Backbone as JSON, one array per atom type, in Angstrom:
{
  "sequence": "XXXXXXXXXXXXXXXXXXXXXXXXXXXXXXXXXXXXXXXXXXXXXXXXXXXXXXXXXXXXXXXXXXXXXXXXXXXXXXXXXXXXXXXXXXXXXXXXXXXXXXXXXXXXXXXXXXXXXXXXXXXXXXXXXXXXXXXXXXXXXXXXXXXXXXXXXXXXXXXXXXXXXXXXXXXXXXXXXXXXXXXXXXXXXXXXXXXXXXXXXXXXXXXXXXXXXXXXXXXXXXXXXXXXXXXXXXXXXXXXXXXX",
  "N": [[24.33, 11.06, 31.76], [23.77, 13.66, 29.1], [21.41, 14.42, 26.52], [19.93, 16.03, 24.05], [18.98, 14.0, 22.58], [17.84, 12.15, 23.94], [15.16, 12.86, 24.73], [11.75, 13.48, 25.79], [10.37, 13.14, 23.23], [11.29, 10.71, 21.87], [11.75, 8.89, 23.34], [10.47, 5.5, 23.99], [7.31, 4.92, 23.5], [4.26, 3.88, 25.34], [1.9, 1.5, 26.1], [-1.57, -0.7, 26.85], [-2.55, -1.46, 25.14], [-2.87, -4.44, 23.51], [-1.28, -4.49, 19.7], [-0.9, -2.48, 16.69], [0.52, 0.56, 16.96], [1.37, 4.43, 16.13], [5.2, 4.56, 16.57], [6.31, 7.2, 15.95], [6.36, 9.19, 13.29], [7.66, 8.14, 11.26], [7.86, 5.27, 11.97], [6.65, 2.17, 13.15], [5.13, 0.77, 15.81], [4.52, -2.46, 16.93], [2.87, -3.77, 19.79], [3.31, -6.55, 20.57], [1.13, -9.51, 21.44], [0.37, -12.53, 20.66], [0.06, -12.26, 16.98], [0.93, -10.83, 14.22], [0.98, -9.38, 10.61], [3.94, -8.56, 8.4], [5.88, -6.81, 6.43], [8.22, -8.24, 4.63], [11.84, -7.89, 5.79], [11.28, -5.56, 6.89], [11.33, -5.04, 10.48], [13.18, -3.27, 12.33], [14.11, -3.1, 15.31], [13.54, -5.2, 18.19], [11.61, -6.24, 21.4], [11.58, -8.82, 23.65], [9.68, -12.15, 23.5], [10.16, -13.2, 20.77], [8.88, -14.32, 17.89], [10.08, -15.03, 13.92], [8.41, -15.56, 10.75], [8.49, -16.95, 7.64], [6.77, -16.2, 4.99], [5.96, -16.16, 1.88], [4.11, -14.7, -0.22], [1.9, -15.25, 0.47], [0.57, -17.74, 0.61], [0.24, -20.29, -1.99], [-2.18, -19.69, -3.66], [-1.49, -16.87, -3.98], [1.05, -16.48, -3.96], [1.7, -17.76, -7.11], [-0.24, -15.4, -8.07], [1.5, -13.65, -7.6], [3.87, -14.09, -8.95], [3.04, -14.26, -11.7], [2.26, -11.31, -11.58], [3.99, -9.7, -10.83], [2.75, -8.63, -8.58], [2.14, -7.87, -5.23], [2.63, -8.96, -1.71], [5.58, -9.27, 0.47], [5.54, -11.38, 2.64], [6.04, -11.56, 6.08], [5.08, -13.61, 9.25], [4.96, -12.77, 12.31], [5.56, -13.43, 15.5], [4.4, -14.08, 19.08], [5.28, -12.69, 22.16], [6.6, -8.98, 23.23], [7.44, -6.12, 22.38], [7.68, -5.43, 18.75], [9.34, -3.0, 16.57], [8.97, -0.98, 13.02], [10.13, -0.72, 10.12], [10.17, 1.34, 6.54], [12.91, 2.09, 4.91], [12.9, 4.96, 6.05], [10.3, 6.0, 5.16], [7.09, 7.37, 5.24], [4.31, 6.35, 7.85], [1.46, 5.6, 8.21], [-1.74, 4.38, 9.3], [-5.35, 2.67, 9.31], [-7.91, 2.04, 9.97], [-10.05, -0.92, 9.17], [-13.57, -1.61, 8.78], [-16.13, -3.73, 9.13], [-17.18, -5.17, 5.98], [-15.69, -2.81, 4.75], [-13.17, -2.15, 1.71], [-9.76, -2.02, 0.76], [-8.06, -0.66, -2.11], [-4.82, -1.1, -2.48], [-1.32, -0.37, -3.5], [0.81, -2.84, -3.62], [3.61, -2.59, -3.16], [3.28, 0.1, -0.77], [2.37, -1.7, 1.66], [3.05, -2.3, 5.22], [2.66, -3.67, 7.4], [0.09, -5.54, 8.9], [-2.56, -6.23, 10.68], [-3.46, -9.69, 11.31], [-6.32, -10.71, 11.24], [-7.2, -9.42, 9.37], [-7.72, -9.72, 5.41], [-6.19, -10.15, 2.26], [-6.24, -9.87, -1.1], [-5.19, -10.32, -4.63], [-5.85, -8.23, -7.19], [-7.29, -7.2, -10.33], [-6.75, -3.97, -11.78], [-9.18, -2.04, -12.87], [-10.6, -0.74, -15.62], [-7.76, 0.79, -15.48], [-5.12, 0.04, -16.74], [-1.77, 0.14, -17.59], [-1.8, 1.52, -15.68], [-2.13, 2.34, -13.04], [-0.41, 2.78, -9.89], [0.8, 0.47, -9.37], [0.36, -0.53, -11.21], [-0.74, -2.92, -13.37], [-2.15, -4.33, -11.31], [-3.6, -4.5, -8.13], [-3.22, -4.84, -4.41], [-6.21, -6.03, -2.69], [-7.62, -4.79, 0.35], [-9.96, -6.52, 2.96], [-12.01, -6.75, 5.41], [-12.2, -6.82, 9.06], [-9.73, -4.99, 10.78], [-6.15, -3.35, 11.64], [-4.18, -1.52, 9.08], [-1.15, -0.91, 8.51], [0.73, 1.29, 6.34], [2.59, 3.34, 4.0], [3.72, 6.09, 2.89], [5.42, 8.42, 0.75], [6.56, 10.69, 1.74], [4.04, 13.5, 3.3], [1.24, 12.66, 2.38], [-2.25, 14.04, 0.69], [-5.43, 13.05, 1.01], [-7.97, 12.87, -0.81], [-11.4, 13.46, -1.02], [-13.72, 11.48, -3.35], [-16.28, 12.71, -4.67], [-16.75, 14.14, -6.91], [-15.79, 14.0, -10.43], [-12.55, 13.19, -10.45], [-9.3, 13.04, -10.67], [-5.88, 11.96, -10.91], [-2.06, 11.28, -10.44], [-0.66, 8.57, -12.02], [1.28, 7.56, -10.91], [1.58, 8.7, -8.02], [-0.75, 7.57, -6.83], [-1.76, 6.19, -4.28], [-3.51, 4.41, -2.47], [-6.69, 3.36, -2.48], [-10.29, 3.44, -2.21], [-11.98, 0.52, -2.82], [-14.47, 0.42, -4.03], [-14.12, 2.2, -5.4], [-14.98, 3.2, -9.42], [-12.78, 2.55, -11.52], [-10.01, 4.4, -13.95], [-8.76, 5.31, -16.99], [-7.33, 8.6, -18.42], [-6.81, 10.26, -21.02], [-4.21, 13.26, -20.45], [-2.53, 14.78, -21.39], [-2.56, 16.15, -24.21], [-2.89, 14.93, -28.09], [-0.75, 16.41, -30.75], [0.45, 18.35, -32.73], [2.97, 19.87, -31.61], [3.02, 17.33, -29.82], [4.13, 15.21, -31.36], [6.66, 16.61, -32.19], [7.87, 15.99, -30.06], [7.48, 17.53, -27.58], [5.78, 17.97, -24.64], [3.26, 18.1, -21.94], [4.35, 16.37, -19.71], [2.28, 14.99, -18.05], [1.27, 13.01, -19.25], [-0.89, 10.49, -18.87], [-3.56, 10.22, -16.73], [-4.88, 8.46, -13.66], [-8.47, 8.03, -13.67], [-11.18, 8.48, -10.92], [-14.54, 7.42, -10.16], [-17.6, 7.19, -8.13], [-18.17, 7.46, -4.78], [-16.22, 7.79, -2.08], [-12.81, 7.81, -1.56], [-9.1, 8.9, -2.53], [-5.64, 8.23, -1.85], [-2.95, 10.34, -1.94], [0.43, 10.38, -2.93], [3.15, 12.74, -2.53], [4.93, 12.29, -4.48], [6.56, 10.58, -6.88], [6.34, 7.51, -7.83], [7.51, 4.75, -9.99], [6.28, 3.18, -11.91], [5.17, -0.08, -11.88], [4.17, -3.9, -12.18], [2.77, -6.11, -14.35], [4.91, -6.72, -17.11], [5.09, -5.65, -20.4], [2.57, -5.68, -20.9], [0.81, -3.23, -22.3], [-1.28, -0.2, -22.05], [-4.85, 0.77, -21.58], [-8.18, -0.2, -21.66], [-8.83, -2.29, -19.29], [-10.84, -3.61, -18.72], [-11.45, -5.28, -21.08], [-10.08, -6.98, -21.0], [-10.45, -9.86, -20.85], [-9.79, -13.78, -21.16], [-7.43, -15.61, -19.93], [-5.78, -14.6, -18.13], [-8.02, -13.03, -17.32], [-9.56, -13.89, -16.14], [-8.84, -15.39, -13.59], [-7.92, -13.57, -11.97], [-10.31, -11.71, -11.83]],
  "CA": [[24.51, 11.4, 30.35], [22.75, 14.35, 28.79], [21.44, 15.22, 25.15], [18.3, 15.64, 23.48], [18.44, 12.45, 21.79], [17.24, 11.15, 25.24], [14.01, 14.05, 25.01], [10.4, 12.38, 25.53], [9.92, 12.88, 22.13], [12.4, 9.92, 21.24], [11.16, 7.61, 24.01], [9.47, 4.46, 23.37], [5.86, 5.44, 23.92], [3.99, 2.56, 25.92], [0.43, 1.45, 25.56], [-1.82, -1.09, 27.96], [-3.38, -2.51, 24.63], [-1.51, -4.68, 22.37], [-1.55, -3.82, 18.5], [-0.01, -1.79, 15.78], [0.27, 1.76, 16.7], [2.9, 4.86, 15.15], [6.17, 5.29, 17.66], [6.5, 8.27, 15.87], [5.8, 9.44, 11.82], [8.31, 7.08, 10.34], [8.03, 4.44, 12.86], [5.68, 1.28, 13.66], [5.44, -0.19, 16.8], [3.43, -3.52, 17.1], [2.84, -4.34, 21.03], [2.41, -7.98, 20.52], [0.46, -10.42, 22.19], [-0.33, -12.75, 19.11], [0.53, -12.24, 16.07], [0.79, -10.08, 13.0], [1.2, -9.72, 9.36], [4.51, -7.59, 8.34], [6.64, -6.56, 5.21], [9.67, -8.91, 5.28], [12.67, -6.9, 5.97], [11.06, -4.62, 7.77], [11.82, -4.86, 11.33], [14.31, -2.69, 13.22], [14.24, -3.97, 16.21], [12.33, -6.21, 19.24], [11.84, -6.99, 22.83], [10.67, -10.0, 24.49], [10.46, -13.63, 22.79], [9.31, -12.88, 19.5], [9.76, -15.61, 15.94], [9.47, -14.36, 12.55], [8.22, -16.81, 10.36], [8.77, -16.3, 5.97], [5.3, -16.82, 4.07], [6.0, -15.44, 0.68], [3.14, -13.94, -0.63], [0.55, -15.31, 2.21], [-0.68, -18.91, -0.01], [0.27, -20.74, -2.64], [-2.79, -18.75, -4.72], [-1.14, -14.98, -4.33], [2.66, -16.44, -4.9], [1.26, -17.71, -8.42], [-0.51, -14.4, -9.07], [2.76, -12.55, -7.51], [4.96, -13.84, -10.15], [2.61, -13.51, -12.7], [1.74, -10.02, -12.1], [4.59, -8.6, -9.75], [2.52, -7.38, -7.26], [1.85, -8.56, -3.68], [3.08, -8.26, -0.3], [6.5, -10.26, 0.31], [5.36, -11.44, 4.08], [6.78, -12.86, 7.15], [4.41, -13.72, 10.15], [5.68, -11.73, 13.37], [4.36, -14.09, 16.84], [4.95, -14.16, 20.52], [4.89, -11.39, 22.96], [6.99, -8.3, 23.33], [7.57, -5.07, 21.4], [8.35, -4.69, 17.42], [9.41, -2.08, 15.6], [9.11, -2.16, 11.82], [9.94, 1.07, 9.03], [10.71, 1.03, 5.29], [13.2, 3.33, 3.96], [12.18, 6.45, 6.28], [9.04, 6.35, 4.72], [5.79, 8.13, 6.53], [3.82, 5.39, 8.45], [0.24, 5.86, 8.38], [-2.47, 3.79, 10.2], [-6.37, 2.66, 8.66], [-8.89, 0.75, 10.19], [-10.49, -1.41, 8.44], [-14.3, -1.88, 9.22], [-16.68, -4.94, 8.05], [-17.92, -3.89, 4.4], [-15.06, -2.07, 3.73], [-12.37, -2.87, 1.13], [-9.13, -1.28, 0.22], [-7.36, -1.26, -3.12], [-3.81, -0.26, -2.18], [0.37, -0.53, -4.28], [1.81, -3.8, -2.41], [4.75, -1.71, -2.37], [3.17, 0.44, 0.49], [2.31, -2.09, 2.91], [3.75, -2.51, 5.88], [2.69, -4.4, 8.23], [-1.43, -5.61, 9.01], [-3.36, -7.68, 11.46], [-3.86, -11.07, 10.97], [-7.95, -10.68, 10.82], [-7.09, -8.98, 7.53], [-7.69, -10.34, 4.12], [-6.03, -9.04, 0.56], [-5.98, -10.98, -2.74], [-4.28, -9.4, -5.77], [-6.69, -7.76, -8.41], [-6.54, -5.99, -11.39], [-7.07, -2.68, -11.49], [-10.46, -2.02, -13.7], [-10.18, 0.17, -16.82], [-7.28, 1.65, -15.44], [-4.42, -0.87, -17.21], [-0.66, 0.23, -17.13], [-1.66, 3.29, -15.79], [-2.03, 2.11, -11.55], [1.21, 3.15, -9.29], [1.09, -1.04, -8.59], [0.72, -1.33, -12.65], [-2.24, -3.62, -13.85], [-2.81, -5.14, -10.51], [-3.25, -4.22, -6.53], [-3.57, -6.02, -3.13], [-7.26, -5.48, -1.96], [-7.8, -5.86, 1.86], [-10.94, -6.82, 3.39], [-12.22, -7.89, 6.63], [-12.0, -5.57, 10.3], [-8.43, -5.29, 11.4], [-5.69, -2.16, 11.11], [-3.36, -2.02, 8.49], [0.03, 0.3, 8.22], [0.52, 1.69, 5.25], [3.89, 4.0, 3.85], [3.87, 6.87, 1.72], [7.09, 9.62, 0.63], [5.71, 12.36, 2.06], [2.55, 13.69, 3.58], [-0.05, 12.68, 1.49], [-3.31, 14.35, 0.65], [-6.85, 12.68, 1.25], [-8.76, 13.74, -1.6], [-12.69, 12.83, -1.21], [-14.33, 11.81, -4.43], [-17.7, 13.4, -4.96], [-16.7, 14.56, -8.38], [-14.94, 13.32, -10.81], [-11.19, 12.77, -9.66], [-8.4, 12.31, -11.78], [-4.78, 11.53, -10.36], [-1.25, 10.84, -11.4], [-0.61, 7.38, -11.87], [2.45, 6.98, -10.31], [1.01, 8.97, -7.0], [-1.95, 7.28, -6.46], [-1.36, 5.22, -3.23], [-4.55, 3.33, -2.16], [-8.66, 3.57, -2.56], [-11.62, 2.9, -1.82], [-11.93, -0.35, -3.62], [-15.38, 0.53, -4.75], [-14.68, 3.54, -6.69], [-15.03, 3.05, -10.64], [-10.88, 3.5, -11.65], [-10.13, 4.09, -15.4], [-7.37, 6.22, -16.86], [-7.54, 9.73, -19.24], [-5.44, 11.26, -21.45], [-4.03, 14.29, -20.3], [-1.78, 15.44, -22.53], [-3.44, 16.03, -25.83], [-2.41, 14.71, -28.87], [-0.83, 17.24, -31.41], [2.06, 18.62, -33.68], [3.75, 19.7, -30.38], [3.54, 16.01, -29.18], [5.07, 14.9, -32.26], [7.48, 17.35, -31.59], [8.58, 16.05, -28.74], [6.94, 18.7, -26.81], [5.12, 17.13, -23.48], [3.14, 18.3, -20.42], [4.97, 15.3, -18.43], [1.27, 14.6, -18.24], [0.52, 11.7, -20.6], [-2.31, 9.81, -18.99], [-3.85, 9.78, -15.28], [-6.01, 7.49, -13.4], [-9.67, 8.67, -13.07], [-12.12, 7.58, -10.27], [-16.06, 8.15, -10.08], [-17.88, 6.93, -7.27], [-17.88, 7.83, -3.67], [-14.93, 7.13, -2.06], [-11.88, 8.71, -1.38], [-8.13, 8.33, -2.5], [-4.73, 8.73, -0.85], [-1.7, 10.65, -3.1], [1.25, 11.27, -2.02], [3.8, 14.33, -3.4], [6.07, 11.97, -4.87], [5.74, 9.78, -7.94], [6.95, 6.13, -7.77], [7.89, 4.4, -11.02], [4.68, 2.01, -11.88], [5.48, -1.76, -11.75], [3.02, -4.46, -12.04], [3.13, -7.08, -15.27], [5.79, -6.06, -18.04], [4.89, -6.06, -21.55], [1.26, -5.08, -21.42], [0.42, -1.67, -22.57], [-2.73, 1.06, -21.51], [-5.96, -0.03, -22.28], [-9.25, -0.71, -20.92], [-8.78, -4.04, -18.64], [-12.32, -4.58, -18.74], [-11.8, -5.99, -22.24], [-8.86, -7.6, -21.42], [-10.77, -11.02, -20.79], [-8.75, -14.66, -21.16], [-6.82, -16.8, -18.7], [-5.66, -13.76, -16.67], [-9.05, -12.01, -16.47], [-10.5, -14.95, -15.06], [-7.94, -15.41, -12.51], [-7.65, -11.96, -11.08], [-11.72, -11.49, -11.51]],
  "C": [[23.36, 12.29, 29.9], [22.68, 14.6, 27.46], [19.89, 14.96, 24.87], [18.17, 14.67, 22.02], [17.71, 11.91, 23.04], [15.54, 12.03, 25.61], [12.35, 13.18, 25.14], [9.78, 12.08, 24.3], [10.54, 11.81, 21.33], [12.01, 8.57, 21.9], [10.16, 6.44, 23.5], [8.23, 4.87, 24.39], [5.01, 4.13, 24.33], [2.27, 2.6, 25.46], [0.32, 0.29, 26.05], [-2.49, -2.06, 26.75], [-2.5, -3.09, 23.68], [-2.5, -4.36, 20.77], [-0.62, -2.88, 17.72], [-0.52, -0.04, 15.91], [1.95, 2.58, 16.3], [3.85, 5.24, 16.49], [6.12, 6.68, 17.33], [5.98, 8.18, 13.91], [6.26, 8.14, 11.15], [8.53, 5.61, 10.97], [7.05, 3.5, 13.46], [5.76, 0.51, 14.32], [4.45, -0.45, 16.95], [3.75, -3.85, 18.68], [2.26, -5.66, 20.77], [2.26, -8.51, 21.53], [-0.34, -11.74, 21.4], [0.59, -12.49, 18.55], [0.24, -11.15, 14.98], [1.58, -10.66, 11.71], [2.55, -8.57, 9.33], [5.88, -7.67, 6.94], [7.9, -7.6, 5.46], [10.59, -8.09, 4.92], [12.28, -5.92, 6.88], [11.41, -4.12, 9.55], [13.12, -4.44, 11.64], [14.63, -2.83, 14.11], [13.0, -4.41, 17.06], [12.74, -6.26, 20.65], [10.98, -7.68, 23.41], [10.98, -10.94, 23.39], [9.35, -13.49, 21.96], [9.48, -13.73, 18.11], [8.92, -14.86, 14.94], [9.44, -15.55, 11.7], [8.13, -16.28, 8.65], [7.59, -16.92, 5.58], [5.15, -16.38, 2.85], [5.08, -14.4, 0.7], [1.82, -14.28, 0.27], [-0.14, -17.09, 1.48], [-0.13, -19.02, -1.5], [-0.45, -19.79, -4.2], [-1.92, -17.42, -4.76], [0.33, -15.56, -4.21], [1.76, -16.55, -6.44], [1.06, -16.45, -8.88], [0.7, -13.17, -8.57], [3.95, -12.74, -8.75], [4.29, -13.88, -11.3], [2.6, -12.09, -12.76], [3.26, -8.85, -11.59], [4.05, -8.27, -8.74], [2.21, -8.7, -6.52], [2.51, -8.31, -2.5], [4.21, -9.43, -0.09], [6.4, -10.31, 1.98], [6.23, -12.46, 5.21], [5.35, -12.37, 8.63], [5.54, -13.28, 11.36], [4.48, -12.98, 14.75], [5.08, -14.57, 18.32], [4.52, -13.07, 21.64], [5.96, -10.75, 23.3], [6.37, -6.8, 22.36], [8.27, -5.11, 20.03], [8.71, -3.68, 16.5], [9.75, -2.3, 13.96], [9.21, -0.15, 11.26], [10.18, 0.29, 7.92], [11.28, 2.18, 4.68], [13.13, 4.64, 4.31], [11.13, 7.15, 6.5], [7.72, 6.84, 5.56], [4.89, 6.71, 6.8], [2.21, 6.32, 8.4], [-0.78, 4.35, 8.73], [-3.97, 3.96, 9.71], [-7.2, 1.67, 9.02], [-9.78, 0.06, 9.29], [-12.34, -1.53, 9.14], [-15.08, -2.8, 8.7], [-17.08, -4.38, 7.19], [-16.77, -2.85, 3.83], [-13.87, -2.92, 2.72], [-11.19, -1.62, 0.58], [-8.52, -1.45, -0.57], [-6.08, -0.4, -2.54], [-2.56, -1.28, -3.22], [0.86, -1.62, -2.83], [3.19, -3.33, -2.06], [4.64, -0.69, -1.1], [2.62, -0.35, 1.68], [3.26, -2.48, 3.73], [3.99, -3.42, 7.0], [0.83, -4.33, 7.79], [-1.9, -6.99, 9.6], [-3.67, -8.86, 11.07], [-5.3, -11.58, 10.3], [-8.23, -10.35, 9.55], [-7.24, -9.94, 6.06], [-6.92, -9.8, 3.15], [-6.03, -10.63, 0.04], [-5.39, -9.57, -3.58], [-5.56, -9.09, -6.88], [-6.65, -7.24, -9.17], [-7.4, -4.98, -11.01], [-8.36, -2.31, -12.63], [-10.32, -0.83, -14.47], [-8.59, 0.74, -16.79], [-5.31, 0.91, -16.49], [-3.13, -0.78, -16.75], [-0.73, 1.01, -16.11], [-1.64, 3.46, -13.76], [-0.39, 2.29, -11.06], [1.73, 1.43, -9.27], [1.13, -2.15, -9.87], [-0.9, -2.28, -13.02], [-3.04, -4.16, -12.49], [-2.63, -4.01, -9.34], [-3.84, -4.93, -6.05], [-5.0, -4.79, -2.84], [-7.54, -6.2, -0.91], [-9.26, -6.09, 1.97], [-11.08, -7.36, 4.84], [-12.07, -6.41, 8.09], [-10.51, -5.98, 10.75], [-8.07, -3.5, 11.21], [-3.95, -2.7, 10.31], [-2.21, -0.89, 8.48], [0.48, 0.19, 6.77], [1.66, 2.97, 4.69], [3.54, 4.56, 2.19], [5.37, 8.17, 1.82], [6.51, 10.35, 0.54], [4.67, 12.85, 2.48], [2.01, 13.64, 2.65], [-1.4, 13.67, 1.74], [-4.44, 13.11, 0.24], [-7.99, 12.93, 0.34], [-10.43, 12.35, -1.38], [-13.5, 12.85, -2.82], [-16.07, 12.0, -4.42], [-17.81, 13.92, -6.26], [-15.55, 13.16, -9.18], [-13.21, 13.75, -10.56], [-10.13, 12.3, -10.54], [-6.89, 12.6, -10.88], [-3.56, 10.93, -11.21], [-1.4, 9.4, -11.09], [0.54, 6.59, -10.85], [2.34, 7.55, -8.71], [-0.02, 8.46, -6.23], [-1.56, 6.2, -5.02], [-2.5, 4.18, -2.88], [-5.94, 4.32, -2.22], [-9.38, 3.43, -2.25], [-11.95, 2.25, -3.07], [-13.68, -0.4, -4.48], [-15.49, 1.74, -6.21], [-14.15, 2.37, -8.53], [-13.71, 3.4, -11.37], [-11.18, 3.52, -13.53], [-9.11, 5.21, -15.91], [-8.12, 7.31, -18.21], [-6.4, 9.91, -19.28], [-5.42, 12.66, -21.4], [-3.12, 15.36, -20.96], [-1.99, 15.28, -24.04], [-2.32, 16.18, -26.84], [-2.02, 16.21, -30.04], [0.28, 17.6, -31.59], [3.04, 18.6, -32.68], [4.01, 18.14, -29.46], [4.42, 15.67, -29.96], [6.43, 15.16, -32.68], [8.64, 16.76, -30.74], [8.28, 16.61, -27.36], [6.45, 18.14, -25.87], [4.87, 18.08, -22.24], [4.21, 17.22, -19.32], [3.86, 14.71, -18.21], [0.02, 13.72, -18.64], [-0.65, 11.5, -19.97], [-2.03, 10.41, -17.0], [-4.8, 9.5, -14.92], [-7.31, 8.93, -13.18], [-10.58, 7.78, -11.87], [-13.07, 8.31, -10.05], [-16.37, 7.31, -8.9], [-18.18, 8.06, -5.94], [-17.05, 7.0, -2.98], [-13.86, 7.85, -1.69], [-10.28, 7.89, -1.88], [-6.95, 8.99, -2.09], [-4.12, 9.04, -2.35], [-0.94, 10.74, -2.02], [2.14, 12.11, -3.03], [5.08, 13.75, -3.73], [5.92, 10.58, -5.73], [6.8, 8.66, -8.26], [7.07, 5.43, -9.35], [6.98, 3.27, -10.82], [5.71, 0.66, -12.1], [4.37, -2.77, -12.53], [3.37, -6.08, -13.88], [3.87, -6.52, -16.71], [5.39, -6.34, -19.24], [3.07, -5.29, -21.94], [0.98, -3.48, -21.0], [-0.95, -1.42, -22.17], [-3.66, 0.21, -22.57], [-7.15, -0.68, -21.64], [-9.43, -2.03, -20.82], [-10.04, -4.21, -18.54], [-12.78, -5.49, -19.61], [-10.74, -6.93, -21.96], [-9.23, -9.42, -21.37], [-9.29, -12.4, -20.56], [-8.33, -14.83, -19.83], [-6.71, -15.43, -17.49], [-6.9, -13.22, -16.05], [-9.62, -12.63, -15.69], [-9.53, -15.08, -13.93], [-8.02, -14.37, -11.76], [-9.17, -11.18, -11.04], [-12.31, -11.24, -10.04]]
}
């Protein structure tokens, strides 16, 4: 049988170490040996003797702050030994080591899968309020592992050294140290009143050093319904302490 569906570029690509690397752009294959963390739903297919196990949100603590806030990672434990494959939607697969000391704020809607060694909790997002792609809150990882990670479309890498401003609904994940906080970009004035609009309203800012991912396609924000823009640093009370 001949066609170039069968071309080496289609082949399952092998590897001597186990772990989460990309079959191809849109495509994540975990060589297990162990275990992983991974989006539930996600798998496309497996080989060898592999159990998926349902863990909501990863703990009792991050269900609670998942149905408070919306956000979090809806997980199932992946464990045994073979091959998994896992996508979401098409979506571009990207790959981020984690190293000790670092921390990433990322939209629980782009994870995809991530090592076990990994940490996240749910946090709010600091000054930046409605105005985060993930809404008031995001999952921040921690700890050395690698995590996969799904954006619509090649993203850009932007390093902050200046100040950095971004749409809100683009913003994909951070460097959980930078300083977030949102600006208005579309200035107030007869033409607003109007009706008139850049499309522009507000977008996140971040100072620091640091860097953050976009991608070229703007997701409809999520995160806890009802609360409007507004510097979460004041927002104090039951939630601030919780998500502190």
């Amino acid at each position: 049988m001949r066609s170039e569906l069968f071309s080496a570029d289609n082949l399952e690509k092998e590897s001597a170490q186990p772990g989460l690397r990309l079959q191809n752009s849109k495509l994540l294959k975990a060589e297990l040996n162990g275990e992983f963390m991974a989006r539930v739903g996600s798998m496309v297919a497996y080989q060898g003797q592999v159990h998926f196990e349902a863990l909501g949100s990863g703990g009792i603590g991050k269900f609670l702050k998942q149905k408070l806030t919306g956000e979090g990672v809806p997980l199932m434990r992946v464990k045994g030994h073979g091959d998994v494959f896992l996508a979401e939607r098409a979506a571009d697969v990207h790959l981020i080591d984690l190293e000790p000391g670092d921390a990433l704020s990322i939209n629980g809607a782009n994870v995809l899968a991530f090592e076990s060694s990994l940490k996240y909790d749910i946090k709010m997002v600091s000054g930046a309020g409605m105005m985060s792609n993930a809404g008031l809150f995001n999952c921040v990882f921690t700890g050395q592992g690698r995590i996969a990670v799904t954006t619509h479309g090649t993203p850009v890498v932007l390093t902050v050294d200046q100040p950095t401003y971004v749409d809100p609904q683009a913003a994909i994940c951070w460097s959980a140290s930078l300083q977030t906080g949102y600006h208005r970009a579309d200035q107030l004035g007869l033409g607003t009143l109007l009706g008139r609009s850049t499309g522009e309203r507000f977008t996140m800012s971040f100072a620091g050093q640091g860097f953050v991912v976009v991608q070229p396609s703007e997701e409809p924000p999520g995160g806890f319904a009802g609360l409007g823009g507004g510097n979460q640093q004041s927002s104090g009370g039951i939630l601030g302490n919780l998500f502190d």
